[in-house]
Short mmCIF file of C-alpha atoms (C1' of nucleotides) in Angstrom, two decimals:
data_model
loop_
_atom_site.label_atom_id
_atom_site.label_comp_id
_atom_site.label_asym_id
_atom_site.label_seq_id
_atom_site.Cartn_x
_atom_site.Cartn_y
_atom_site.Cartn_z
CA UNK A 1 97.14 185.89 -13.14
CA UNK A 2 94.51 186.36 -9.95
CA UNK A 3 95.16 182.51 -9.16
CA UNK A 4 98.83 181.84 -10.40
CA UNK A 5 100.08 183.30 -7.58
CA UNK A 6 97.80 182.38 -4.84
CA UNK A 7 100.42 179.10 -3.16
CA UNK A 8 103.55 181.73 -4.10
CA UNK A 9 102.39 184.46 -1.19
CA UNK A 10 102.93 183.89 2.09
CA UNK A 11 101.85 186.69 4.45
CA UNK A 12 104.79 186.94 6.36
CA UNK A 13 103.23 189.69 8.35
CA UNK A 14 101.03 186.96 10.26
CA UNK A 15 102.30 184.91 12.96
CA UNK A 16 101.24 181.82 10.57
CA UNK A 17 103.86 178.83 8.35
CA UNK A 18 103.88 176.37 6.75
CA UNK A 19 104.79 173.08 8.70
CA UNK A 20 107.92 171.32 7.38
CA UNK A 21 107.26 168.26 5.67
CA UNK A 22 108.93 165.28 7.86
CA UNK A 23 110.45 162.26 5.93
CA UNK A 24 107.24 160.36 6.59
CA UNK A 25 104.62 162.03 4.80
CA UNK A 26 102.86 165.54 3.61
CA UNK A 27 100.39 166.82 6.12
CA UNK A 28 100.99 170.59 5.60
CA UNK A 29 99.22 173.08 7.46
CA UNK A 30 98.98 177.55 7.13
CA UNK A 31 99.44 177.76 10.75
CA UNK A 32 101.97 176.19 12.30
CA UNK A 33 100.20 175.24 15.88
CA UNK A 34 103.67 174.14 17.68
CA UNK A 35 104.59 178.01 17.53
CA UNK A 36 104.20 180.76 20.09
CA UNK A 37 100.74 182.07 19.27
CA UNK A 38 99.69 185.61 20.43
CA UNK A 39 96.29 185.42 22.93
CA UNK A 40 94.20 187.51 19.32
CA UNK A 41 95.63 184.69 17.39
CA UNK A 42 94.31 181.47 19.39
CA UNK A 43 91.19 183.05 20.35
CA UNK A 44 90.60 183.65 16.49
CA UNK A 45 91.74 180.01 15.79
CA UNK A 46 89.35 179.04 18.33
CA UNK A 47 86.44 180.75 17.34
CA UNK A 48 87.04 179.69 13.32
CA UNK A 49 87.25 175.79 15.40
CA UNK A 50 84.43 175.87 16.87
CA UNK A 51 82.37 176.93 14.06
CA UNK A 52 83.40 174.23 11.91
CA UNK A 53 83.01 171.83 14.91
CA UNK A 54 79.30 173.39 14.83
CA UNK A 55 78.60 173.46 11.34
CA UNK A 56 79.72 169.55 10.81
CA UNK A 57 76.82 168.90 13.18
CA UNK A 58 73.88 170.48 11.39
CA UNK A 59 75.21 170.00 7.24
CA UNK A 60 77.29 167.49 5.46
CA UNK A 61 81.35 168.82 5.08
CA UNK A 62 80.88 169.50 1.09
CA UNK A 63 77.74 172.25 1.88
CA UNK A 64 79.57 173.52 4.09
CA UNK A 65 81.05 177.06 2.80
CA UNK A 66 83.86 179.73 4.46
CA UNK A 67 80.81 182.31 5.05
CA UNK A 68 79.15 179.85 7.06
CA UNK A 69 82.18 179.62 9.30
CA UNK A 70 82.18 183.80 9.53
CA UNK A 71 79.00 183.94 10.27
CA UNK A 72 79.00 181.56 12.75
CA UNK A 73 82.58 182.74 14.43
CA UNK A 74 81.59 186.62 13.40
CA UNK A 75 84.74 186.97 11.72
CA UNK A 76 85.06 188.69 7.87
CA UNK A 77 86.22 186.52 5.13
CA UNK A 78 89.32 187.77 5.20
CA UNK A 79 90.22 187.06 8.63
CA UNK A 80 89.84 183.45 7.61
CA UNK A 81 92.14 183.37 5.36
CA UNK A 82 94.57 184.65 7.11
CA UNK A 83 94.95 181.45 9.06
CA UNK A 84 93.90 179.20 6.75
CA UNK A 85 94.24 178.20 3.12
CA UNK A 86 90.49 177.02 2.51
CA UNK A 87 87.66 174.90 4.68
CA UNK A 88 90.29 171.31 4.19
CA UNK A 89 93.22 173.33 5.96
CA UNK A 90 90.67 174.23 8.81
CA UNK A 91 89.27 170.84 8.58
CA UNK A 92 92.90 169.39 9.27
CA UNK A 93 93.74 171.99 12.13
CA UNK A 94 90.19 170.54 13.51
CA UNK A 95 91.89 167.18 13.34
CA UNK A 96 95.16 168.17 14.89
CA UNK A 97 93.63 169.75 17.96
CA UNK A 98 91.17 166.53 18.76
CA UNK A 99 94.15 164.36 17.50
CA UNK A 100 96.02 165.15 20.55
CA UNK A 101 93.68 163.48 22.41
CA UNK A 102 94.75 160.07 21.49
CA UNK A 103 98.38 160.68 20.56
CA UNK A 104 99.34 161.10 23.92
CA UNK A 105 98.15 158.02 25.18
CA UNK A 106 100.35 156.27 23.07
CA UNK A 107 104.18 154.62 24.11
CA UNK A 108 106.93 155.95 22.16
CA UNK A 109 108.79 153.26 21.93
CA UNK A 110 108.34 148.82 22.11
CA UNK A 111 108.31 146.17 20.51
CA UNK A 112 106.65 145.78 16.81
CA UNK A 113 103.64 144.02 16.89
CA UNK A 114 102.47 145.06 20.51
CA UNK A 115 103.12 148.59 19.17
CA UNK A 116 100.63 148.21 16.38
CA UNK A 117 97.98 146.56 18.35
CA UNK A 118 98.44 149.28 20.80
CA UNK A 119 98.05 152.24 18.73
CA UNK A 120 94.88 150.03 16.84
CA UNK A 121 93.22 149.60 19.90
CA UNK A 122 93.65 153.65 20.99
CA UNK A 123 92.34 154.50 18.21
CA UNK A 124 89.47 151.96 18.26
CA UNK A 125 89.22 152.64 21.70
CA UNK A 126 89.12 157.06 21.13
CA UNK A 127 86.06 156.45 18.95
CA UNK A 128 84.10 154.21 21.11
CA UNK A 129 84.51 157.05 23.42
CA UNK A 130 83.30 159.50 21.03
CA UNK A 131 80.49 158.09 19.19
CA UNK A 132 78.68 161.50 18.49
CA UNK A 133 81.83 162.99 17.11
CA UNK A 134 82.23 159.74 14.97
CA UNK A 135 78.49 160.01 14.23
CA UNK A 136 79.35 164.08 13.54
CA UNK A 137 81.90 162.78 11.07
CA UNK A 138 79.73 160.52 9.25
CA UNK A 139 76.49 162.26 9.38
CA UNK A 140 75.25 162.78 5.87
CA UNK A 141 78.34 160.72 4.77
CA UNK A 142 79.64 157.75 4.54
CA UNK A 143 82.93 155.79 5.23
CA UNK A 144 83.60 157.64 1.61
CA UNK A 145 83.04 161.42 2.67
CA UNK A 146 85.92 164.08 2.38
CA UNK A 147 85.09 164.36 5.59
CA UNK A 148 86.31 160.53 7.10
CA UNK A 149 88.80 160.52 3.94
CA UNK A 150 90.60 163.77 5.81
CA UNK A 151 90.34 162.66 9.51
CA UNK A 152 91.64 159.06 8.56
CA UNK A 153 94.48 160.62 6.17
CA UNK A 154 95.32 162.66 9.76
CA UNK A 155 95.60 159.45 11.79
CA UNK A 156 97.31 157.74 9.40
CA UNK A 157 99.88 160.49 9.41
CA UNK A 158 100.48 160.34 13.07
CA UNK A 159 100.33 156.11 13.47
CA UNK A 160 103.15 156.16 10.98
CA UNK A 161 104.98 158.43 12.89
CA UNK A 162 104.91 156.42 15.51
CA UNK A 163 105.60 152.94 13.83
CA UNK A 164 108.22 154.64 12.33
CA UNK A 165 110.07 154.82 15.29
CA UNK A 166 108.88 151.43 16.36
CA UNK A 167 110.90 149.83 13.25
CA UNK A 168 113.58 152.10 12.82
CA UNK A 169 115.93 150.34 14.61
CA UNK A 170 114.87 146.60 12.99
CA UNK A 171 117.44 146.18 10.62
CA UNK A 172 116.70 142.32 10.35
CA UNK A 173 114.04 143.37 8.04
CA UNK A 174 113.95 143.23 3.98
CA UNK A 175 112.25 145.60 2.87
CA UNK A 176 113.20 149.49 3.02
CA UNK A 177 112.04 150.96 6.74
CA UNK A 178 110.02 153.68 5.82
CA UNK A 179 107.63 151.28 3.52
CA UNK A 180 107.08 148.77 6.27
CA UNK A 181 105.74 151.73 7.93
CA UNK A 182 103.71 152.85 5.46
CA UNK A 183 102.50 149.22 5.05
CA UNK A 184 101.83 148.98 8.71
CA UNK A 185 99.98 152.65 8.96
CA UNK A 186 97.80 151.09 6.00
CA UNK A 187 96.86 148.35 7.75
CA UNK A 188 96.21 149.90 10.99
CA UNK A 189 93.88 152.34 9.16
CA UNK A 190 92.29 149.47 6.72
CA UNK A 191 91.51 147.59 10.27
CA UNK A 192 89.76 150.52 11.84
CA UNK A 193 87.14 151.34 8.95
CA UNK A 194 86.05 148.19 9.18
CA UNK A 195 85.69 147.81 12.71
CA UNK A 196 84.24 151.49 12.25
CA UNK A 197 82.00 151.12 9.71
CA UNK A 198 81.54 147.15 8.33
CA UNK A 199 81.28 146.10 11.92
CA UNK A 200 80.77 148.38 14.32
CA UNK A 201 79.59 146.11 16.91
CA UNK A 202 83.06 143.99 16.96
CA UNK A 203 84.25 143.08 19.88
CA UNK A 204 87.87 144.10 20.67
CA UNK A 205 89.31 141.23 20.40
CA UNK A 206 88.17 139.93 16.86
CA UNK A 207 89.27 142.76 16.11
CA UNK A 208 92.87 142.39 17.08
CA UNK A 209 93.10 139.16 15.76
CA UNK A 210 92.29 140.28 12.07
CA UNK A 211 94.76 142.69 12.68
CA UNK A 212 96.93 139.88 13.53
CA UNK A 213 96.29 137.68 11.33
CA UNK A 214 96.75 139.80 8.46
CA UNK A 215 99.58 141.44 9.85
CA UNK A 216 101.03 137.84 9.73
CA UNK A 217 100.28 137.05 6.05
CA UNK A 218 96.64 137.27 4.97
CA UNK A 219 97.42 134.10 2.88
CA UNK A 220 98.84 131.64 5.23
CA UNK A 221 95.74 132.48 7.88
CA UNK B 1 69.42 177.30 -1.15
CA UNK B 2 71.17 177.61 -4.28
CA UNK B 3 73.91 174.97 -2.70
CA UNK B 4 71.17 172.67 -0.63
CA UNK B 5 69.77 171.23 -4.10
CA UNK B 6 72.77 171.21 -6.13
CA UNK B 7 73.72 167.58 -5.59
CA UNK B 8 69.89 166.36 -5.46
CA UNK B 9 68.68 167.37 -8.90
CA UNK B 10 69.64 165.34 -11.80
CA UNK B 11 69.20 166.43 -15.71
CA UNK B 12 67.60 163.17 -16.44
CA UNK B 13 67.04 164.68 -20.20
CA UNK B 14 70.36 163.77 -20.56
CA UNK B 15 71.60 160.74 -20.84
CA UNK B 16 74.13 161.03 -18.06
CA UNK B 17 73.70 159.10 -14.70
CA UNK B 18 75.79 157.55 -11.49
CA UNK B 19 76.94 154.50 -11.70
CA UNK B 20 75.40 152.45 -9.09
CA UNK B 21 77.72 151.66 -5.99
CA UNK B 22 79.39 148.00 -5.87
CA UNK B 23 80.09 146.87 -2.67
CA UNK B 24 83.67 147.14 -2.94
CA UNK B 25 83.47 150.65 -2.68
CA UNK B 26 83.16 154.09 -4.11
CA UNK B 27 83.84 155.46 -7.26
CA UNK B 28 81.01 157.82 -8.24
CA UNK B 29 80.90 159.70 -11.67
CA UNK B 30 78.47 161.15 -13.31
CA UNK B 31 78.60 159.98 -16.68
CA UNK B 32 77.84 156.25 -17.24
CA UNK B 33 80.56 155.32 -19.55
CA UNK B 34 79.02 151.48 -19.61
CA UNK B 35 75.92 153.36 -21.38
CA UNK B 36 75.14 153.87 -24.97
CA UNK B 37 76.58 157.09 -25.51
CA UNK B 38 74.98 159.55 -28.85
CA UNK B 39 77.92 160.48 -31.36
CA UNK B 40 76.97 163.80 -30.23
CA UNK B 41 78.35 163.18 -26.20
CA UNK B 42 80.83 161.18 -27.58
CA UNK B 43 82.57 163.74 -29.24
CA UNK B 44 81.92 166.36 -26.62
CA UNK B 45 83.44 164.58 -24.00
CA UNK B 46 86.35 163.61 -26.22
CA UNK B 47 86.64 167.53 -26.02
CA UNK B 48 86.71 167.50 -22.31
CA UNK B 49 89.18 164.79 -21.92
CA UNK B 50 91.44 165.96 -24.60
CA UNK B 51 91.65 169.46 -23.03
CA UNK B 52 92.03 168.18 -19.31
CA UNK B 53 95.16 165.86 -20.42
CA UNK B 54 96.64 168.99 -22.75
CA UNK B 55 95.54 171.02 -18.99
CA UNK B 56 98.04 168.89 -17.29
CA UNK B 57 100.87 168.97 -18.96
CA UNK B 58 100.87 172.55 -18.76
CA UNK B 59 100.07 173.27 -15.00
CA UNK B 60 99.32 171.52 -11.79
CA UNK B 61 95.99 170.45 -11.29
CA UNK B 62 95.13 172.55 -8.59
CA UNK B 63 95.62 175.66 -11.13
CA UNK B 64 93.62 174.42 -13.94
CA UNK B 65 89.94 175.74 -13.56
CA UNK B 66 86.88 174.38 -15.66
CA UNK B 67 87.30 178.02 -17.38
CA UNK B 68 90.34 176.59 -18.78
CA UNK B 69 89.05 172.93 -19.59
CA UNK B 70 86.08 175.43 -21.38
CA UNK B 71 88.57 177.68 -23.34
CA UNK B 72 90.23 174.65 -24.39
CA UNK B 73 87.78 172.52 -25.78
CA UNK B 74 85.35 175.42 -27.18
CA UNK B 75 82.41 174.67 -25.28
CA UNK B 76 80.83 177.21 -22.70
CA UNK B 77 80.89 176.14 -19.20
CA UNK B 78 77.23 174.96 -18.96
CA UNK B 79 78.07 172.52 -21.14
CA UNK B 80 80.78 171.29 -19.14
CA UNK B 81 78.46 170.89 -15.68
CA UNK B 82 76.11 168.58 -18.18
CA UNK B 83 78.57 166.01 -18.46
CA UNK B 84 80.39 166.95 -14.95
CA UNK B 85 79.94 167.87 -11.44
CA UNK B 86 83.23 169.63 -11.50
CA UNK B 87 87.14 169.06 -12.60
CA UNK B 88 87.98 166.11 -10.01
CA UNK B 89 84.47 163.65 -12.23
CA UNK B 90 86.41 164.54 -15.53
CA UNK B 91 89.71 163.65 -13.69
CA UNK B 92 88.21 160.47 -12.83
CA UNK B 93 86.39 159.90 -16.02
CA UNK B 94 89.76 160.51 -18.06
CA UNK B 95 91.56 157.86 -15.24
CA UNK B 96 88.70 155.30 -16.52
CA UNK B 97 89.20 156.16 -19.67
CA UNK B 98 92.97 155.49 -19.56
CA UNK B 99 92.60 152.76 -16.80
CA UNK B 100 91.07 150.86 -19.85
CA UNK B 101 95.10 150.04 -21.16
CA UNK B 102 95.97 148.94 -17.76
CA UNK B 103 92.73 146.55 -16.67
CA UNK B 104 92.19 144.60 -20.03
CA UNK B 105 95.53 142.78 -19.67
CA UNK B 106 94.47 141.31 -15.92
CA UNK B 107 93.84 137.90 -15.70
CA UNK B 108 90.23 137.51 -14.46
CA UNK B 109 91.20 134.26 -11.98
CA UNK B 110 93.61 132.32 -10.45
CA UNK B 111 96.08 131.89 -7.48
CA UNK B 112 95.98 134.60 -5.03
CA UNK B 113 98.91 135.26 -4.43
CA UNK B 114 99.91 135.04 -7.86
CA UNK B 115 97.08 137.42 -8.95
CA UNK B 116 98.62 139.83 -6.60
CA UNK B 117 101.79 139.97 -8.45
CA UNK B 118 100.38 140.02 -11.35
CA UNK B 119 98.64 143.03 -11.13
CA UNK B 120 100.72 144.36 -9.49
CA UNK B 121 103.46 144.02 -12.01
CA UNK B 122 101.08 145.32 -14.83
CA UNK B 123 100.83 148.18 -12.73
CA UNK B 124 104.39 149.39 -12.60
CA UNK B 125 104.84 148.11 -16.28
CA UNK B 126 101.95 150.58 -17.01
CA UNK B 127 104.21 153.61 -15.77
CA UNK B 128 107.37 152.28 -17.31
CA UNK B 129 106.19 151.78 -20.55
CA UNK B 130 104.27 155.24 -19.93
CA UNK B 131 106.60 157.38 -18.29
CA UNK B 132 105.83 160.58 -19.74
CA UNK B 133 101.72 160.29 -18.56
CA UNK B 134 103.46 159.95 -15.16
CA UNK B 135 105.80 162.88 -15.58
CA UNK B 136 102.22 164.80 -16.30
CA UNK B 137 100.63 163.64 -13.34
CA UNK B 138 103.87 164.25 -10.67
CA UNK B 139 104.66 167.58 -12.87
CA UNK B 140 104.87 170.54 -10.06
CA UNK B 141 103.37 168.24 -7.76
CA UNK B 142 104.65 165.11 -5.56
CA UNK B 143 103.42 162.03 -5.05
CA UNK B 144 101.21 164.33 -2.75
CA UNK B 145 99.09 166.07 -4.87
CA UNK B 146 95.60 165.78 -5.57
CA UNK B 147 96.58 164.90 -8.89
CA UNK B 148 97.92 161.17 -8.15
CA UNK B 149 95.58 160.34 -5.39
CA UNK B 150 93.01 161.07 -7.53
CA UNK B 151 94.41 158.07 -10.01
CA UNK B 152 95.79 156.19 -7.08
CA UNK B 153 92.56 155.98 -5.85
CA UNK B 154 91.71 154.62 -9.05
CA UNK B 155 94.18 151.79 -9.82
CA UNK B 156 93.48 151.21 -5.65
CA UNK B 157 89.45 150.74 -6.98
CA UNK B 158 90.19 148.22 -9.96
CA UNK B 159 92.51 146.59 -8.17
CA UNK B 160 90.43 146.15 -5.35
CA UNK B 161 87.20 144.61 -7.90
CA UNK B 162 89.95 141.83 -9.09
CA UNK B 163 91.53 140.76 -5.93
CA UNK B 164 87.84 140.24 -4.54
CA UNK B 165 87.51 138.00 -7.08
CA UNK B 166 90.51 135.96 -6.42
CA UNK B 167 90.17 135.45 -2.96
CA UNK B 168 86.15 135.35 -2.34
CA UNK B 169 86.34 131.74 -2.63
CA UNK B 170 88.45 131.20 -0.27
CA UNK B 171 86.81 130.26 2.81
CA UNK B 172 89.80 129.37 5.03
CA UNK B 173 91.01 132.80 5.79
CA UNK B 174 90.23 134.04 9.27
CA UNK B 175 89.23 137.69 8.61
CA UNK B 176 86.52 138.70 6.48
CA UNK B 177 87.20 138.50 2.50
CA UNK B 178 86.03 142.60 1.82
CA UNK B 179 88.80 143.59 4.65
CA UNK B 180 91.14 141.19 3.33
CA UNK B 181 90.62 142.58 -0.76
CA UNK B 182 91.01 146.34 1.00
CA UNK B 183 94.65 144.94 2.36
CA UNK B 184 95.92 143.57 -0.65
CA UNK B 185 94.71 146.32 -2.89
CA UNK B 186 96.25 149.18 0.04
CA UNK B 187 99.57 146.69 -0.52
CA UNK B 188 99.64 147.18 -4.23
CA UNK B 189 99.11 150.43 -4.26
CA UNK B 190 101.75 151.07 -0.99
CA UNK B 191 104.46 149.10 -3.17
CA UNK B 192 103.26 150.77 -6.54
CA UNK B 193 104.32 154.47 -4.68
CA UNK B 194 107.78 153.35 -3.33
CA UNK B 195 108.92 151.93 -6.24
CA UNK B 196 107.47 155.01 -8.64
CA UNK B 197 108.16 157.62 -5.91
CA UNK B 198 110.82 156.54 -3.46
CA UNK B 199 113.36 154.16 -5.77
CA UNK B 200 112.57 154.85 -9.17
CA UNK B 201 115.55 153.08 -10.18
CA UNK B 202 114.25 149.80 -8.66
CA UNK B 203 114.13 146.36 -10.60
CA UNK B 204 111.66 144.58 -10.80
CA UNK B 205 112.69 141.66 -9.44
CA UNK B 206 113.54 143.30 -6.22
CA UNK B 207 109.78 145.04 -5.93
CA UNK B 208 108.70 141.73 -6.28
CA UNK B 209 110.12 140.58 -2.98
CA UNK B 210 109.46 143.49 -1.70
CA UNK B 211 105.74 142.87 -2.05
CA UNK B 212 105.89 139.54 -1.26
CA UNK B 213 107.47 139.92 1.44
CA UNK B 214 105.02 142.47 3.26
CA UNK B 215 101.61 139.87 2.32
CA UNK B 216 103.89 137.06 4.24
CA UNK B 217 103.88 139.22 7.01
CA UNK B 218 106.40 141.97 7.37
CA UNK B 219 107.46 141.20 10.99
CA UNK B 220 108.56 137.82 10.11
CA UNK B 221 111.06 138.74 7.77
"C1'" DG C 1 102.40 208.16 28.27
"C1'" DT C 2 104.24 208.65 23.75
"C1'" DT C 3 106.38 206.84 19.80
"C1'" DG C 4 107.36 203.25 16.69
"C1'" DT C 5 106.82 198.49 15.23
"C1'" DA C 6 104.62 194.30 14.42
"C1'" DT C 7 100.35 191.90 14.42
"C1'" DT C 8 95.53 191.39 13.31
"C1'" DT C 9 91.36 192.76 11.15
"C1'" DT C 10 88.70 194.50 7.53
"C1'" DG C 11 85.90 195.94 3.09
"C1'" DA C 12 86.04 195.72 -1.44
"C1'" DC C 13 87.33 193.36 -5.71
"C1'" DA C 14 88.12 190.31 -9.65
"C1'" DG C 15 87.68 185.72 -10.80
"C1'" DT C 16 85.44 181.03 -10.34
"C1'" DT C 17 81.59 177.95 -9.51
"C1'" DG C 18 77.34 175.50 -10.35
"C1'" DT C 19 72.40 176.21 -11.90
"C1'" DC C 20 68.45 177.28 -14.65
"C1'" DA C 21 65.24 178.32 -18.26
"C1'" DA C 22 65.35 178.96 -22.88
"C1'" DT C 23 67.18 177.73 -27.32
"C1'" DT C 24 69.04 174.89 -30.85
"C1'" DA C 25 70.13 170.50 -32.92
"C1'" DT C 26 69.30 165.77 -33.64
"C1'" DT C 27 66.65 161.67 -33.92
"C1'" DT C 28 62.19 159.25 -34.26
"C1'" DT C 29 57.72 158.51 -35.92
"C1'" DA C 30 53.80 159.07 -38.81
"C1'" DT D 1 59.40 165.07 -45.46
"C1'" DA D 2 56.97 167.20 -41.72
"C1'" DA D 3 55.82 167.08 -37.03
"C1'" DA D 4 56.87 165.47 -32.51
"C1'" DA D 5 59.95 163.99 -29.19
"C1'" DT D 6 64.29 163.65 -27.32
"C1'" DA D 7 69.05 165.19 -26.64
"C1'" DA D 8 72.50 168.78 -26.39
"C1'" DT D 9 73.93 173.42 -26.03
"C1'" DT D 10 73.86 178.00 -24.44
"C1'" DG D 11 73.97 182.82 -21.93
"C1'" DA D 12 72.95 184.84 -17.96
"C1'" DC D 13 72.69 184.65 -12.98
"C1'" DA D 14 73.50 184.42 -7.94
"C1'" DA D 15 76.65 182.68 -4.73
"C1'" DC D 16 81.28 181.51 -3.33
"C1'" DT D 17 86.43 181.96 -3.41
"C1'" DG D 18 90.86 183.87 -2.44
"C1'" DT D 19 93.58 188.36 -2.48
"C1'" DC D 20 95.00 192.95 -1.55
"C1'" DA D 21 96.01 197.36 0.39
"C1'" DA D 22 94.52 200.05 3.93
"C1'" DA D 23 92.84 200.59 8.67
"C1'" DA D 24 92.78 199.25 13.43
"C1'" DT D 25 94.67 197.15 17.22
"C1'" DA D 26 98.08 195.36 20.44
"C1'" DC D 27 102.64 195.53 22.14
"C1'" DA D 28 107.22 197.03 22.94
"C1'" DA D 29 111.03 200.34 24.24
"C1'" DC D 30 112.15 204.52 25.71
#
DNA sequence: GTTGTATTTTGACAGTTGTCAATTATTTTA
DNA sequence: TAAAATAATTGACAACTGTCAAAATACAAC
């Protein structure tokens, strides 16, 4: 009874939603950040962001527990649940708010292929540029954490988003639209572990061309 | 302190341990199913899998509580931690267990590309010929939930272990043979969802081409 | 500035989690 | 078959989780 109903309440009282789930994937949030917040809102939400930000640099993400975020941000328990479901739902608003970052870099529109190489090399590119968050991320971790596993599902979101739009208008190919995306977010993420993690000292270039090449037909190579 | 330890201690008075890493990946559980098992665990885990698949039919995963799994199978919870670190290690340990149907039909060797199809066609034959597991596993949940990721993840796993094996002696590809066993397994698994999720109606035939298509490089269509 | 309304915070609560030391059951050995 | 050793089970515990109704705060309109 205590838990059945937990997903059915929404406290419609707080400024807070749930995001509406576009046509290209689920990446639901409690708060929905595009909306008007009120000043006591974001400088809650950027207290409770901080704190994880702090608390993924001294423990691993599974020890990590909702007290430890209210102590560190001073807030009761209960305050952080009003803005988010549990640690994961902060963890992805943590992702959201760096994410921006390295969306905006990125064309809206081109052709295919440059377009994926292009959003691949941003992203390659963001982490070179922030090797202590990267190392943040993987710190007591692996590649195999909750941790990456969340931040990569986030990215993966938003680059097939983007190739979405890339292909949307390709109607030469044969295979439905939205699963060439997929394939293509896939691949874009597959890429970037390993240049991340197998190899990190790659240079950019290899890098594209296994991108390339497998983007191509891994068989024929 | 009572969290710090709780992933470092092991009971090694029982004869429970985790299975060593490959290098194709994760897939940690706590019980070592290739391990003689006493009638005694044998039948208690029976328990625990029994009650977890009865669990799912009745309510989404996220709902279910090892309290429940416990009530179910008439053991008291401390029991359940022996053999578990928590729900998702017997989720795993009952997609293993199940996973056994799918993986003995594989073909250990052969043509890649071939291979490819082939398990991939054993795959979606699996949920055809099982539809009602799959109605389970979706039941008040997508394609999103934690539910089939978790045995995604899975099938993604095995699938990975036997396209290594197809391709590792191949030594005229141009990107390394781990990245290029991650691709085709991500494929399978990409192709597996749209045609269970997205066009449920599809032939076979058709998500055939669909995969072929995509390893001969989906620009060139 | 006072009133009314909506937002935000809060303490307390019932339920869940994972652990431990102690107990019971099972197997092995003498 | 009795004793010793090993394996499995158990109840009780401390910590963590998510929820609620009530209190406090901010914010508008008059």
């Amino acid at each position: 009874m205590h838990v059945s109903f937990a997903l059915a309440k929404i406290y419609t009282y707080v400024n807070v939603e749930v995001i509406g789930l576009n046509d290209l994937g689920e990446f639901k949030m409690k708060i929905d950040v595009t909306q008007h917040l009120t000043l006591g809102a974001k400088r809650t939400l950027k207290a409770f962001r901080l704190a994880m930000f702090e608390a993924l640099s001294e423990k691993e993400f599974d020890k990590i527990t909702v007290n430890d975020i209210c102590k560190k941000s001073e807030y009761p328990r209960a305050t952080f649940y009003n803005y988010f479901d549990d640690k994961f739902d902060l963890l992805q608003y943590l992702w959201s708010y760096i994410g921006k970052d390295i969306l905006n870099k990125i064309p809206r529109d081109g052709d295919e292929e440059e377009g994926l190489v292009k959003i691949f090399n941003l992203l390659l590119e963001f982490f070179n540029d922030h090797q202590e968050l990267l190392a943040n991320i993987t710190k007591n971790n692996g590649s195999d954490s909750h941790l990456w596993h969340s931040m990569s599902g986030y990215l993966r979101h938003e680059a097939n988003i983007l190739v979405y739009n890339y292909c949307k208008d390709n109607d030469q190919v044969k295979v439905p639209v939205k699963l060439l995306a997929r394939f293509y977010s896939d691949l874009i993420i597959a890429v970037l572990e390993w240049c991340l993690f197998e190899q990190p000292e790659i240079d950019i270039n290899t890098a594209d061309e296994y991108l390339v090449n497998l983007l191509n037909g891994g068989l024929n190579a």
